PDB file of C-alpha atoms in Angstrom:
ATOM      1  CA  UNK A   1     114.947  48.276 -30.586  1.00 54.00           C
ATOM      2  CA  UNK A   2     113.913  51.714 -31.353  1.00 59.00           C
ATOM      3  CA  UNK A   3     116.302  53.445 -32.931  1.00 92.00           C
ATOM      4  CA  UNK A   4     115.269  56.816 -33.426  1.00 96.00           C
ATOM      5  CA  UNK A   5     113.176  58.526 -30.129  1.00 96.00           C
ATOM      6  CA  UNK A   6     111.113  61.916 -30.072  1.00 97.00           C
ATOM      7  CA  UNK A   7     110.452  62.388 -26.550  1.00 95.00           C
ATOM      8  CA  UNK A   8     107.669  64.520 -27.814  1.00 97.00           C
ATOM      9  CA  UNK A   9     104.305  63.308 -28.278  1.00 96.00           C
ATOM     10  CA  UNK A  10     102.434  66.647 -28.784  1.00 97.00           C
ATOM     11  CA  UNK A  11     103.311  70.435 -29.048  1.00 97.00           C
ATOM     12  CA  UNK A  12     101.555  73.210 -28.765  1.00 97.00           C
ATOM     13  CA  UNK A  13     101.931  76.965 -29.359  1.00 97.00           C
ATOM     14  CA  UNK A  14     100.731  79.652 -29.998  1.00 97.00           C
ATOM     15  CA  UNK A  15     101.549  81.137 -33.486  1.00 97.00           C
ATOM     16  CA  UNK A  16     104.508  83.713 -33.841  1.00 97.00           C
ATOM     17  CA  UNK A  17     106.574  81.251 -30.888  1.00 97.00           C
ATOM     18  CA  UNK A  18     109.667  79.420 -31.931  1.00 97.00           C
ATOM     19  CA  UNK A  19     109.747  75.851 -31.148  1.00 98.00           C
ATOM     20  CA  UNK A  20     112.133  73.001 -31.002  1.00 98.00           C
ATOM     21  CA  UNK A  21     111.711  69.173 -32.082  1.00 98.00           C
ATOM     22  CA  UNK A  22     114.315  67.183 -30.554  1.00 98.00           C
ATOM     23  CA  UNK A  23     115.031  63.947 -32.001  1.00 98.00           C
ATOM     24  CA  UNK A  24     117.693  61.186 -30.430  1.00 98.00           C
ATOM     25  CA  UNK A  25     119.037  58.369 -32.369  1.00 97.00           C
ATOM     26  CA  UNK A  26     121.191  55.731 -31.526  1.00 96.00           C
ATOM     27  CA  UNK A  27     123.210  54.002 -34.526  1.00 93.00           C
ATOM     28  CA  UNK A  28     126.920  51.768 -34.221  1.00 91.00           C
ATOM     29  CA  UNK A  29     127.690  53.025 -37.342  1.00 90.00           C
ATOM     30  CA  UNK A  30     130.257  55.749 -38.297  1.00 91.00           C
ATOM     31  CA  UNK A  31     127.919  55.968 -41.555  1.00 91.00           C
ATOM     32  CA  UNK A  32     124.262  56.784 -41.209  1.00 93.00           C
ATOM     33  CA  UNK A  33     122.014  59.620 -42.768  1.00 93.00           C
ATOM     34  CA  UNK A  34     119.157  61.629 -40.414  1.00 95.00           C
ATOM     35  CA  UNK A  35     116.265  62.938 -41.889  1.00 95.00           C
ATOM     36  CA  UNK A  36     113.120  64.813 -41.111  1.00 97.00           C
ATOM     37  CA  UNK A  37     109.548  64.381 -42.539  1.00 97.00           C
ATOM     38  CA  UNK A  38     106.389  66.461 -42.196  1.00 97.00           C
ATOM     39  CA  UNK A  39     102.854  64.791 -42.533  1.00 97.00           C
ATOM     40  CA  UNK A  40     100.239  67.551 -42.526  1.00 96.00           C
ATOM     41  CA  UNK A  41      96.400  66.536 -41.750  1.00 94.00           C
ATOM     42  CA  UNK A  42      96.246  65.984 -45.114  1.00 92.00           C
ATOM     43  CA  UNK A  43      98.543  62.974 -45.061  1.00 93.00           C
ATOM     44  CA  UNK A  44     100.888  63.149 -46.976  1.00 93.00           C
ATOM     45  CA  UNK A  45     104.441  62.147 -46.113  1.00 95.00           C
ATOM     46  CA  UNK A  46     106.762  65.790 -47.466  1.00 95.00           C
ATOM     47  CA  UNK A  47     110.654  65.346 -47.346  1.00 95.00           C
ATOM     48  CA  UNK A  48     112.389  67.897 -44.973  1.00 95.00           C
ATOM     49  CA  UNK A  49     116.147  67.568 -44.968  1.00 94.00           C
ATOM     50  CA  UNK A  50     118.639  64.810 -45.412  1.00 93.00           C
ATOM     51  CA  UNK A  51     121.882  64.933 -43.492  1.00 93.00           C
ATOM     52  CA  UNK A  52     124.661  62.548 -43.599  1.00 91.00           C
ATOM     53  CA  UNK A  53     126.766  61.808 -40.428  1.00 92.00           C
ATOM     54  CA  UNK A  54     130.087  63.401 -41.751  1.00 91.00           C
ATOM     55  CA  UNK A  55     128.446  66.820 -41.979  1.00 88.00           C
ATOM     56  CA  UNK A  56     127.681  68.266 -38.542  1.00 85.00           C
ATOM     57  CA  UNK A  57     127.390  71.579 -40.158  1.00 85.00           C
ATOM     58  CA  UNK A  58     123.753  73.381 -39.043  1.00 86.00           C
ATOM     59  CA  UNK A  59     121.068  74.321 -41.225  1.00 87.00           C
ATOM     60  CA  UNK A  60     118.998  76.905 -41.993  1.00 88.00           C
ATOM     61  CA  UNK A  61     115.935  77.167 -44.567  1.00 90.00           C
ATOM     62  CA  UNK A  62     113.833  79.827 -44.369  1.00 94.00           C
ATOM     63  CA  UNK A  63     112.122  79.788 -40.908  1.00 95.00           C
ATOM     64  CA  UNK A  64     113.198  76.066 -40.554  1.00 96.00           C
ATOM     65  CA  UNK A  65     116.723  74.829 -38.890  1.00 95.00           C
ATOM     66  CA  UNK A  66     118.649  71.959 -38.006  1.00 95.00           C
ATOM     67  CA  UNK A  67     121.060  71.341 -34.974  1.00 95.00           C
ATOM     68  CA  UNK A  68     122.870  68.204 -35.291  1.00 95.00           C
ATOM     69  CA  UNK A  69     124.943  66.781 -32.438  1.00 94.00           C
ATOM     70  CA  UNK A  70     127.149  63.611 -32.655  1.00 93.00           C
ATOM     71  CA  UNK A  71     128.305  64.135 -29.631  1.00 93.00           C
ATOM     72  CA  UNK A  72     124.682  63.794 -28.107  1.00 95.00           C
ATOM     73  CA  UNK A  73     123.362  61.861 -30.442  1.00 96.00           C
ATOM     74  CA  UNK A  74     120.604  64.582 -31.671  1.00 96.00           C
ATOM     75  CA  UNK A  75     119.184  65.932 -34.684  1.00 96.00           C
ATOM     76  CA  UNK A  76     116.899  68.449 -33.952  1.00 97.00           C
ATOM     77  CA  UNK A  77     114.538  70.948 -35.475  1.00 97.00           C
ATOM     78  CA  UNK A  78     113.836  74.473 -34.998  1.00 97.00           C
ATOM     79  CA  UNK A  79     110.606  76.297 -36.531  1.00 97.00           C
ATOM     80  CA  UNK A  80     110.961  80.010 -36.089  1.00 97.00           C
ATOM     81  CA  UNK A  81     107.914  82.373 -35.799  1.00 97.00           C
ATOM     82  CA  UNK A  82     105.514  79.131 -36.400  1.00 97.00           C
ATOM     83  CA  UNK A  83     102.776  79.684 -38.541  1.00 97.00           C
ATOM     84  CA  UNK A  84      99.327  77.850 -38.140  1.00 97.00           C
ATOM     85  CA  UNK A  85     100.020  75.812 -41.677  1.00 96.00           C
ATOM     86  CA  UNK A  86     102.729  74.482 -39.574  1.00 97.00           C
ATOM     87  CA  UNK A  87     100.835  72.488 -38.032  1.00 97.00           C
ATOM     88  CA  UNK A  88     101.404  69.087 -38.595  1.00 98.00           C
ATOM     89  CA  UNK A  89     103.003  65.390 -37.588  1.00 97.00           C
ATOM     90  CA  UNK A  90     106.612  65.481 -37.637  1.00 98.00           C
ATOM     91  CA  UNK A  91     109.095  63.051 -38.165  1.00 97.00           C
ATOM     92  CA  UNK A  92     112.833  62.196 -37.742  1.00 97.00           C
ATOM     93  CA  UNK A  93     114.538  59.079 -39.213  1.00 96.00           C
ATOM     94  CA  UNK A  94     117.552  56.915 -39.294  1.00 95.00           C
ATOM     95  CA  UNK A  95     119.253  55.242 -41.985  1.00 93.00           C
ATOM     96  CA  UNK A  96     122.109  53.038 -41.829  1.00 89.00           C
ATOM     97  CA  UNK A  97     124.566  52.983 -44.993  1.00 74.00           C
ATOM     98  CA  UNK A  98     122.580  50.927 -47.471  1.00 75.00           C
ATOM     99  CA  UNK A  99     119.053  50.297 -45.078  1.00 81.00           C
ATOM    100  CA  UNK A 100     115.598  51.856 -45.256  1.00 86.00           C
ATOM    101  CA  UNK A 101     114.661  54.624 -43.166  1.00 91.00           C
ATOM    102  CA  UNK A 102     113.795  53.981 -39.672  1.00 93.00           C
ATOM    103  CA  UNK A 103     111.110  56.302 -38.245  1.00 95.00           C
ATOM    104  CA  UNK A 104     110.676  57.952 -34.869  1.00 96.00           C
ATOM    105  CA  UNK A 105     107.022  58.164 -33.501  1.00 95.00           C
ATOM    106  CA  UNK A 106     106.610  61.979 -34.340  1.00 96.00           C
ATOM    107  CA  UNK A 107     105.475  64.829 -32.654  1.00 97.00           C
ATOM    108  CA  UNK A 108     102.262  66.339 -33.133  1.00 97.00           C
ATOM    109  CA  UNK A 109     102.343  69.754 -34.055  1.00 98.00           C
ATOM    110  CA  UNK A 110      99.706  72.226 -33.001  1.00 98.00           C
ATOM    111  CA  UNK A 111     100.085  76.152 -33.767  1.00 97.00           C
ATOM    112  CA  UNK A 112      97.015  77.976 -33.333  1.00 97.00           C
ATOM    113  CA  UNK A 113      96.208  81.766 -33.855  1.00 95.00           C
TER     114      UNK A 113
ATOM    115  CA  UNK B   1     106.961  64.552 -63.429  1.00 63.00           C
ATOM    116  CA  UNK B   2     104.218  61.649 -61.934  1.00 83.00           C
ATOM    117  CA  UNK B   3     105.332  61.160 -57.860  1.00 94.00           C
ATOM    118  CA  UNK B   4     104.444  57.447 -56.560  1.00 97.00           C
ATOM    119  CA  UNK B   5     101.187  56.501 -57.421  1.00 97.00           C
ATOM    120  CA  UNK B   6      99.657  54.221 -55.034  1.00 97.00           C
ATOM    121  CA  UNK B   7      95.967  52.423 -55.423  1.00 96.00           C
ATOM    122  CA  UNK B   8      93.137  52.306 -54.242  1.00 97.00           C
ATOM    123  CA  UNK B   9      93.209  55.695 -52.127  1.00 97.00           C
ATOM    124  CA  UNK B  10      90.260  54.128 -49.564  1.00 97.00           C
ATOM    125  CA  UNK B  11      90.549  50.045 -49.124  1.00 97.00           C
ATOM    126  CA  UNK B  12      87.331  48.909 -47.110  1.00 97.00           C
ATOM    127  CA  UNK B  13      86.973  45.038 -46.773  1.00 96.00           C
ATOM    128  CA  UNK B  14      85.348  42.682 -44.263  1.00 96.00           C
ATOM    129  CA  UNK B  15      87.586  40.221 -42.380  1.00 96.00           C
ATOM    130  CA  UNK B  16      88.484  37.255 -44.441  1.00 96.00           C
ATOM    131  CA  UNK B  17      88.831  38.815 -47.313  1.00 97.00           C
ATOM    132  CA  UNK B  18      92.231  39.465 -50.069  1.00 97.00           C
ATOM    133  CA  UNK B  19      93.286  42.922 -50.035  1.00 97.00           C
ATOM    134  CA  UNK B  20      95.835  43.493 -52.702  1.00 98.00           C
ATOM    135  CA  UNK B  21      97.071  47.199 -52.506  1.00 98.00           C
ATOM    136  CA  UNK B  22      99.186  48.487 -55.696  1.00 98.00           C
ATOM    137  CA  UNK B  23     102.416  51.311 -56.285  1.00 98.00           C
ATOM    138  CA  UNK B  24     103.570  52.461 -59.347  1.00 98.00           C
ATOM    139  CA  UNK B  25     107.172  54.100 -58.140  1.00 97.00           C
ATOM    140  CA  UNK B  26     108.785  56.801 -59.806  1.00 96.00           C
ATOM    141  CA  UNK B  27     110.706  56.040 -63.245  1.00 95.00           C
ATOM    142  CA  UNK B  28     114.027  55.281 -62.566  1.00 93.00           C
ATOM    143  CA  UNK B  29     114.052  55.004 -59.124  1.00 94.00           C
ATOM    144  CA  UNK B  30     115.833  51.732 -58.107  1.00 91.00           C
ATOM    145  CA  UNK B  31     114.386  51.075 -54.716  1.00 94.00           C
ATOM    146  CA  UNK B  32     110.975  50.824 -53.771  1.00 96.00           C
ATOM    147  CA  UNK B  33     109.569  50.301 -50.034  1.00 96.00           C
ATOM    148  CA  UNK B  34     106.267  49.534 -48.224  1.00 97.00           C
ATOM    149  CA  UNK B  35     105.362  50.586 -45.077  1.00 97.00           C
ATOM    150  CA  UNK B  36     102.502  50.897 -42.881  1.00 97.00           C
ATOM    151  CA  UNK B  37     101.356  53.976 -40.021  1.00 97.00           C
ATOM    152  CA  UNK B  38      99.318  53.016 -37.061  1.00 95.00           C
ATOM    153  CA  UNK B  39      98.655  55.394 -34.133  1.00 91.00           C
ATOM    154  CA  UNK B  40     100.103  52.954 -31.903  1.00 90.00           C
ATOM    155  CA  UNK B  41     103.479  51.342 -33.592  1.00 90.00           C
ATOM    156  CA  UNK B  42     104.102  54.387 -36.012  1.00 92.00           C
ATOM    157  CA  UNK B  43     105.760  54.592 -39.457  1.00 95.00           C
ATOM    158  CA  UNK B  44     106.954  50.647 -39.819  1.00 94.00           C
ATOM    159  CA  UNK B  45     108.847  49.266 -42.909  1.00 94.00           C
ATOM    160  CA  UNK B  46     107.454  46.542 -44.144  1.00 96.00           C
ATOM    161  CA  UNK B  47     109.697  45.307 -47.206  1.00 96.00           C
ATOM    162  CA  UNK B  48     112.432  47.057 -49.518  1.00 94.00           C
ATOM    163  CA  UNK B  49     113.242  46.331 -52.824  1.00 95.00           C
ATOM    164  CA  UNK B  50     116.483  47.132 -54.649  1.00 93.00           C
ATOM    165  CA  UNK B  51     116.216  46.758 -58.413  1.00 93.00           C
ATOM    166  CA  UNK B  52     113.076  44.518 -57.941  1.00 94.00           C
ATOM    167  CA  UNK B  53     114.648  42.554 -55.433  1.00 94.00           C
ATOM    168  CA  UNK B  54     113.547  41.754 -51.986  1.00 93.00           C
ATOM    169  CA  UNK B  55     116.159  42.769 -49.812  1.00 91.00           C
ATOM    170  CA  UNK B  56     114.704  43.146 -46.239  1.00 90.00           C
ATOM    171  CA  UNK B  57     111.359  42.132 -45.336  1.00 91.00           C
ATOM    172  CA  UNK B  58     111.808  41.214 -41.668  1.00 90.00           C
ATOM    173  CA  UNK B  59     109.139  43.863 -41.246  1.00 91.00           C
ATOM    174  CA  UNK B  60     106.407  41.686 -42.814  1.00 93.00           C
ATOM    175  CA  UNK B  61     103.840  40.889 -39.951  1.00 86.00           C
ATOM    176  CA  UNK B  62     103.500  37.264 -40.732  1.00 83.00           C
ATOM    177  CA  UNK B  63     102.152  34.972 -43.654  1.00 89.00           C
ATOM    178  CA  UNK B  64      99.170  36.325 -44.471  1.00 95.00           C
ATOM    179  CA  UNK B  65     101.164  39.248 -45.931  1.00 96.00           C
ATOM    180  CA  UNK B  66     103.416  39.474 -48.809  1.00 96.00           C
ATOM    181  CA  UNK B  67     104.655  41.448 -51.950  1.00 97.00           C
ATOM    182  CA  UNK B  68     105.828  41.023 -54.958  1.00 96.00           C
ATOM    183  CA  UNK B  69     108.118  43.456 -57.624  1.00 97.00           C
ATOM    184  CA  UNK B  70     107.637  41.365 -60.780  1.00 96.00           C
ATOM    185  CA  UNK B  71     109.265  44.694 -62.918  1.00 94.00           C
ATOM    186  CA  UNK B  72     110.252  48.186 -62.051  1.00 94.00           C
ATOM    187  CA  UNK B  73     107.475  50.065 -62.438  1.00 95.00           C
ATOM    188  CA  UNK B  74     105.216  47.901 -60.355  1.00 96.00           C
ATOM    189  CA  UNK B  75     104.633  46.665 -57.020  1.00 98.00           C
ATOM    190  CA  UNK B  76     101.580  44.668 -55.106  1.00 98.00           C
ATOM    191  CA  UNK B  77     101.295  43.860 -51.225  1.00 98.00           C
ATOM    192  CA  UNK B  78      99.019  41.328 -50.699  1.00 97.00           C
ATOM    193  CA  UNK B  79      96.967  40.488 -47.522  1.00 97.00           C
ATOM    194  CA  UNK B  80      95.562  36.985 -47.525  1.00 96.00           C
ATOM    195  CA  UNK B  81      93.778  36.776 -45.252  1.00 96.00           C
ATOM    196  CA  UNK B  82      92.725  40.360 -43.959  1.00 96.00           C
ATOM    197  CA  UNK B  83      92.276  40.430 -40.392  1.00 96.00           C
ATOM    198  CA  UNK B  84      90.759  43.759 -38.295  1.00 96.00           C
ATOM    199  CA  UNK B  85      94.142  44.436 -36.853  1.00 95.00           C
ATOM    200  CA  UNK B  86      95.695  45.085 -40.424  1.00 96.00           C
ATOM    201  CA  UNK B  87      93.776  48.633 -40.613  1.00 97.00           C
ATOM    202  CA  UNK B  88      96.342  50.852 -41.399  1.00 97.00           C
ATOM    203  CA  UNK B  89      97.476  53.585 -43.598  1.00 98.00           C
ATOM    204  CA  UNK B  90      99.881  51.675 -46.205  1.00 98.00           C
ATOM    205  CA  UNK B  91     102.602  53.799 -47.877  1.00 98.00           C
ATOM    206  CA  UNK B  92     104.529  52.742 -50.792  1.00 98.00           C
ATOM    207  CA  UNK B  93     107.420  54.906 -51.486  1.00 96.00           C
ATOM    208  CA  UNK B  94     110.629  54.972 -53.966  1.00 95.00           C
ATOM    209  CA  UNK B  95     114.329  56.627 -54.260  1.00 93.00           C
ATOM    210  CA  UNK B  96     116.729  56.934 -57.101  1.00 91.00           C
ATOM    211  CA  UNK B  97     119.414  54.672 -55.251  1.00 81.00           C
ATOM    212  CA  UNK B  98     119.454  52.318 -52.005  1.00 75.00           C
ATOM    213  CA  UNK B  99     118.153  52.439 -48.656  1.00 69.00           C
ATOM    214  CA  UNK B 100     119.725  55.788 -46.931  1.00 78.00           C
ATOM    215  CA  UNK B 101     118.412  57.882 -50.468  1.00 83.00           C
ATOM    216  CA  UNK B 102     115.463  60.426 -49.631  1.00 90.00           C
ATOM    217  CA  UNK B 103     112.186  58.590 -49.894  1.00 93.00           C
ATOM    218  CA  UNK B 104     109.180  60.115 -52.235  1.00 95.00           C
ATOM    219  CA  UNK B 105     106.104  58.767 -50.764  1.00 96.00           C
ATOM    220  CA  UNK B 106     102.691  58.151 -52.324  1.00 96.00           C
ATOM    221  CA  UNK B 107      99.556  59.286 -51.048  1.00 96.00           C
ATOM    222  CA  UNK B 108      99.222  56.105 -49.261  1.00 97.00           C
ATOM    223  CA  UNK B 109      96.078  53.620 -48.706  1.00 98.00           C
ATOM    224  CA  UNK B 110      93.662  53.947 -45.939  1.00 97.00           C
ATOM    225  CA  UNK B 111      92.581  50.333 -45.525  1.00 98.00           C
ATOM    226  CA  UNK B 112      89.689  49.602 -43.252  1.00 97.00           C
ATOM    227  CA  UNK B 113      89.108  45.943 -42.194  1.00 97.00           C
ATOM    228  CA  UNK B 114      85.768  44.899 -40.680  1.00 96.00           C
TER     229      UNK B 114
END
């Protein structure tokens, strides 16, 4: 069973726009970590953020933030004023205490000029 | 520091064939984990390690696949034999501790199967 869903296939927008990747998860466990990934066209797979599921505290990085939501089940992900090097395939992912990371499908980011 | 290095970058092989795919993971890192992107199923684990021991592998397609940790600082996955359907971008990656530990990924294998 899937475990981790992004609703979104595909995004796009035009550069300077803020836009929000939601990501649902559904987990039993009172112990679990959420991450995000970015793969740019070049392929590679960059870490993001790691949260664990006692710290519902948000997160900001630069023009990158987090909103996580027990009570919706939801870890999502803000890009503010996107940038065209922002484009990319991003990830959210699910780990049980002690398992691998479980991936969502992505969403496809497109920012053009 | 050296990330994951994963070999060969570009895999191409005609159906039939062994396709053995290699990962060197980080030094020190305790777990190490395979796992393969397709446009259609997405990023899918295929087998973790802990301390060069299988520990989940019900991600392995079937048989004709299978991997091996024979020391830290190695890894193979093995497809006997290849099959057209097996095209895939295979990532190896490693973390300092167990599963739920951010994942360093390597640049990953393109493997083409004719």
């Amino acid at each position: 069973a899937q475990k981790v869903t992004q609703a979104q296939t595909e995004i796009s927008v035009v550069e300077k726009e803020d836009v929000t990747l939601d990501c649902v998860y559904e987990t039993r466990d009172t112990t679990y970590y959420l991450f995000w990934y970015k793969q740019p066209p070049s392929g590679e797979l960059v870490f993001l953020i790691r949260r664990n599921s006692f710290d519902e505290q948000n997160e900001i990085s630069g023009r990158y933030s987090w909103n996580f939501q027990k009570s919706t089940s939801s870890f999502n992900f803000t890009i503010t004023a996107s940038q065209v090097v922002d484009s990319a395939v991003y990830f959210c992912a699910l780990s049980e205490a002690g398992y691998a990371l479980n991936f969502g499908k992505g969403t496809s980011l497109l920012v053009t000029p | 520091d050296a990330g994951v290095i994963q070999s060969p970058r570009h895999e191409v092989t005609e159906m039939g064939q062994e396709v053995t795919l290699r990962c060197k993971p980080i030094s020190g890192h305790n777990s190490l984990f395979w796992y393969r992107q397709t446009m259609m199923r997405g990023l899918e684990l295929l087998i973790y390690f802990n301390n060069n021991v299988p520990i989940d592998d019900s991600g392995m397609p079937e048989d004709r696949f299978s991997a091996k940790m024979p020391n830290a600082s190695f890894s193979t996955l093995k497809i006997q034999p290849s099959e057209p359907r097996d095209s895939a971008v295979y990532f190896c990656a490693s973390s300092p501790g167990q599963g739920s530990e951010k994942l360093f990924f390597g640049s990953g294998t393109q493997l083409s199967v004719l």
